[in-house]
Amino acid sequence: MTRPDGGAQLPGSLPGPVADAVRAFAADGADAPHPRLVALDFDGTLAPLVDDPHAARMAPAARAAVDRLGAACTGTTTRLALVSGRHLADLAERSLPPVGTFLVGSHGAETGVVTPAGLEAVPLELTEDQADRLDALRAGLADAVAGREGAWVQEKPSAAVLHTRLASAADTRAAEEAADAVAERLGLHAMHGKDVVEVAVVETSKGEAVDRLRDVVGHDAGLPAARTRVLYAGDDTTDETAFAVLGPGDLGVKVGDGTTLAAQRVPDADALAAALDLLADLLERPVS
């Protein structure tokens, strides 16, 4: 199968412009190799959205591509990261990431790395004020879902999340309005995503987390003066903060429909897996 421009069509219906962008991301010039960070959202990006978050698993093609990319990064200046709204331990359990992968949970509030011995997490410590507001937040969101079938609250170490995927339209609107009111009363920001409203007591974002990891990767690669190139892929409104921090040499890939700041788009996890497979192939056979 060929593309309209005459080039080969890659598996997984990877659009030609995306393939070209991946090649540019992987290319090095005459100088030392660029440090690179491949940061991927989990739900809706690598794993299909499901009614029960505990049942989420990577799509088979994404699973194979992530494992292959993790192996391809070994011994290079490229690092892999999963950046999610899930809390860190849950992300590690659901994603089963390759050793060496950075993990970012709770939209940047939690961080860790996967070692041969398991997940090595940076402890999250709340101030007394944050702990008090978290208690009040959880109580407020519990009231917001009371009597509303299909709406429920997930508790995280620094946040609480209203889930409405299984609720009626009327109950969803009422619960979201109540959640917004609780957040406003506590002086907190309510992040609206796909069938969720998350309110955190620690101010952070996926964009801030990606910027921090950019510096870590450059330092670990022994190239602190070089700007780490970042490939970020995500599907939801919360991923837009990560797309917003990308610049020259970086690559943003939106998965699915919706307005976005990302320069490239793929339709689903299978197409993203094709992009990751191409990147792994290029890392295994360096190009310039």
XYZ file of C-alpha atoms in Angstrom:
288
model
C 0.000 0.000 0.000
C 1.286 3.474 -0.846
C 0.597 6.997 0.364
C -0.643 9.679 -2.012
C 2.908 11.083 -2.158
C 4.201 7.724 -3.378
C 5.793 6.651 -0.099
C 5.033 3.405 1.683
C 1.954 3.348 3.906
C 2.949 2.180 7.363
C 0.939 -0.363 9.396
C -1.768 0.942 11.714
C -2.903 3.610 9.207
C -0.184 6.020 10.310
C -0.695 9.278 8.391
C 2.257 10.210 6.194
C 2.810 13.639 7.829
C 3.010 11.978 11.244
C 5.591 9.489 9.982
C 7.642 12.335 8.541
C 7.420 14.213 11.854
C 8.600 11.132 13.764
C 11.578 10.800 11.423
C 12.475 14.452 12.006
C 12.172 13.958 15.770
C 14.538 10.974 15.640
C 17.145 12.583 13.381
C 20.452 13.867 14.721
C 22.740 16.401 13.105
C 26.519 16.425 12.982
C 26.806 17.139 16.710
C 26.227 14.784 19.637
C 22.880 12.900 19.761
C 19.975 14.914 21.103
C 18.576 13.914 24.474
C 14.961 12.932 23.895
C 11.894 12.272 26.034
C 8.946 10.262 24.728
C 6.096 11.075 27.117
C 2.760 9.313 26.670
C -0.628 9.676 28.308
C -2.266 6.366 29.277
C -6.082 6.394 29.264
C -7.514 7.162 25.834
C -4.036 7.258 24.328
C -2.445 3.862 24.904
C -5.457 2.258 26.570
C -9.051 2.512 25.310
C -11.434 4.371 27.617
C -13.567 1.924 29.621
C -16.425 2.246 32.095
C -14.357 0.730 34.922
C -10.962 2.508 35.237
C -9.569 -0.544 37.027
C -10.168 -2.612 33.889
C -8.059 -0.363 31.652
C -5.230 -2.048 29.764
C -3.076 -0.974 26.840
C -4.374 -1.910 23.403
C -2.380 -4.931 22.137
C -0.542 -2.924 19.462
C 0.282 -0.177 21.975
C 1.495 -2.757 24.497
C 3.898 -4.251 21.976
C 5.083 -0.836 20.770
C 5.746 0.502 24.277
C 7.714 -2.603 25.220
C 9.726 -2.409 22.015
C 10.380 1.310 22.467
C 11.477 0.761 26.059
C 14.044 -1.763 24.860
C 15.158 0.502 22.015
C 15.824 3.353 24.439
C 18.318 1.269 26.408
C 21.804 2.663 25.989
C 20.599 5.760 24.114
C 19.926 9.370 25.117
C 16.163 8.792 24.723
C 13.937 8.093 27.731
C 10.347 6.897 27.964
C 7.726 8.324 30.334
C 4.037 7.746 31.067
C 2.225 10.895 32.191
C -1.239 10.345 33.633
C -3.979 11.680 35.810
C -4.040 8.328 37.597
C -2.289 8.116 40.915
C 1.196 6.711 40.611
C 0.722 3.202 42.014
C -2.416 2.685 39.947
C -0.642 3.860 36.783
C 2.214 1.426 37.409
C -0.185 -1.459 38.045
C -2.330 -0.829 34.966
C 0.438 0.040 32.505
C 3.181 -2.434 33.480
C 5.836 -0.132 32.003
C 9.302 -1.251 30.924
C 12.203 -0.872 33.353
C 13.697 2.602 33.102
C 10.380 4.313 32.380
C 9.619 7.550 34.228
C 6.123 7.657 35.688
C 4.160 10.818 36.409
C 0.872 10.436 38.266
C -1.892 12.757 39.465
C -1.203 15.197 36.603
C 2.330 15.832 37.858
C 1.903 15.722 41.639
C 3.508 12.267 41.881
C 6.675 11.046 40.182
C 8.743 7.888 40.103
C 10.795 5.557 37.954
C 10.476 1.837 37.195
C 13.508 -0.122 38.398
C 14.286 -3.851 38.203
C 13.041 -4.044 41.803
C 9.761 -2.257 41.040
C 8.421 1.286 41.261
C 10.685 3.781 43.010
C 8.438 6.715 43.922
C 9.233 10.175 45.223
C 7.258 10.570 48.472
C 4.334 13.004 48.282
C 3.949 15.117 51.414
C 1.024 17.485 51.926
C 1.095 20.543 54.144
C -1.408 20.729 56.992
C -3.525 23.167 54.994
C -3.479 20.923 51.919
C -4.463 17.900 54.000
C -7.379 19.801 55.546
C -8.593 20.998 52.154
C -8.293 17.474 50.750
C -10.565 16.171 53.530
C -13.089 18.927 52.809
C -12.850 18.257 49.072
C -13.539 14.555 49.447
C -16.548 15.259 51.682
C -17.886 17.845 49.233
C -17.602 15.559 46.220
C -19.229 12.730 48.173
C -22.215 15.040 48.672
C -22.135 15.911 44.940
C -22.708 12.282 43.904
C -25.171 11.349 46.654
C -28.361 10.026 45.074
C -26.976 10.272 41.529
C -26.707 6.796 40.030
C -23.578 6.153 37.997
C -21.653 9.104 39.449
C -18.852 8.259 41.846
C -15.743 9.723 43.444
C -12.192 8.422 43.159
C -9.742 9.451 45.870
C -6.090 10.167 45.071
C -3.204 11.123 47.376
C -3.577 14.823 46.496
C -6.916 15.023 44.705
C -10.450 13.736 44.302
C -12.091 12.922 40.990
C -15.753 12.988 40.024
C -16.558 10.251 37.467
C -19.763 10.568 35.436
C -19.260 8.146 32.529
C -22.152 5.945 33.703
C -24.446 8.747 34.922
C -27.398 10.272 33.099
C -27.003 13.620 31.361
C -29.048 15.386 34.025
C -27.144 13.819 36.922
C -23.844 14.565 35.162
C -24.680 18.265 34.857
C -25.832 18.493 38.463
C -22.805 16.623 39.835
C -20.358 18.704 37.775
C -21.969 21.943 38.943
C -21.732 20.755 42.546
C -18.076 19.763 42.075
C -17.273 23.166 40.580
C -18.939 24.841 43.546
C -16.915 22.778 46.025
C -13.681 23.655 44.227
C -14.536 27.360 44.178
C -15.409 27.356 47.869
C -12.042 25.780 48.721
C -10.073 28.023 46.357
C -9.092 25.109 44.110
C -9.122 24.582 40.340
C -11.513 22.057 38.785
C -10.026 20.285 35.742
C -12.696 19.010 33.336
C -11.831 16.027 31.152
C -13.717 13.244 29.408
C -16.498 12.318 31.853
C -14.383 13.460 34.811
C -13.856 16.508 36.977
C -10.644 16.421 38.991
C -9.845 18.792 41.832
C -6.355 18.738 43.346
C -4.880 20.431 46.401
C -1.396 20.447 44.820
C -1.118 22.891 41.936
C 0.579 21.249 38.975
C -0.081 20.129 35.416
C 1.136 17.654 32.846
C 2.920 20.538 31.125
C 4.898 21.379 34.248
C 5.744 17.697 34.685
C 6.992 17.411 31.100
C 9.188 20.483 31.524
C 10.713 19.013 34.680
C 11.377 15.692 32.969
C 12.933 17.503 30.021
C 15.639 18.827 32.369
C 16.103 15.470 34.106
C 16.611 13.633 30.812
C 19.186 16.137 29.586
C 21.106 15.883 32.844
C 20.986 12.060 32.873
C 22.226 11.993 29.267
C 25.228 14.104 30.224
C 23.970 16.885 27.958
C 22.545 19.465 30.394
C 23.273 22.342 27.999
C 21.338 20.700 25.151
C 17.591 21.179 24.935
C 15.880 17.810 25.306
C 13.484 17.103 22.456
C 10.055 15.940 23.622
C 7.469 13.804 21.880
C 4.174 13.997 23.764
C 1.009 12.088 22.882
C -2.362 12.519 24.576
C -6.090 12.564 23.943
C -7.774 14.753 26.553
C -8.091 18.409 27.516
C -5.634 17.884 30.388
C -2.974 16.925 27.835
C -3.176 20.360 26.246
C -0.963 21.784 29.018
C 1.768 19.413 27.813
C 1.267 20.341 24.172
C 1.513 23.997 25.242
C 5.113 23.629 26.508
C 6.398 22.051 23.292
C 8.628 24.092 21.019
C 11.085 23.772 18.112
C 12.298 20.210 17.665
C 9.463 18.797 19.769
C 6.494 16.780 18.521
C 2.935 16.810 19.829
C 0.518 14.069 18.741
C -3.182 14.318 19.500
C -4.998 10.970 19.661
C -8.588 11.209 18.458
C -10.880 14.118 17.757
C -11.118 17.555 19.340
C -9.349 20.886 19.128
C -5.693 20.768 20.087
C -2.383 22.576 20.189
C -0.625 19.452 18.924
C 0.944 19.720 15.479
C 0.030 16.147 14.491
C -2.949 13.864 14.974
C -3.651 10.123 14.812
C -7.086 8.504 15.027
C -6.504 5.921 17.735
C -4.103 3.876 19.868
C -3.253 1.550 16.973
C -2.069 4.444 14.820
C -0.053 5.837 17.740
C 1.483 2.382 18.169
C 2.595 2.533 14.517
C 4.295 5.862 15.259
C 6.053 4.395 18.292
C 7.125 1.367 16.280
C 8.613 3.670 13.658
C 10.469 5.607 16.351
C 11.803 2.359 17.856
C 12.986 1.290 14.408
C 14.792 4.614 13.942
C 16.435 4.367 17.367
C 17.604 0.849 16.541
C 18.970 2.107 13.229
C 20.089 5.713 13.904
C 19.537 8.257 11.160
C 21.053 11.686 10.594
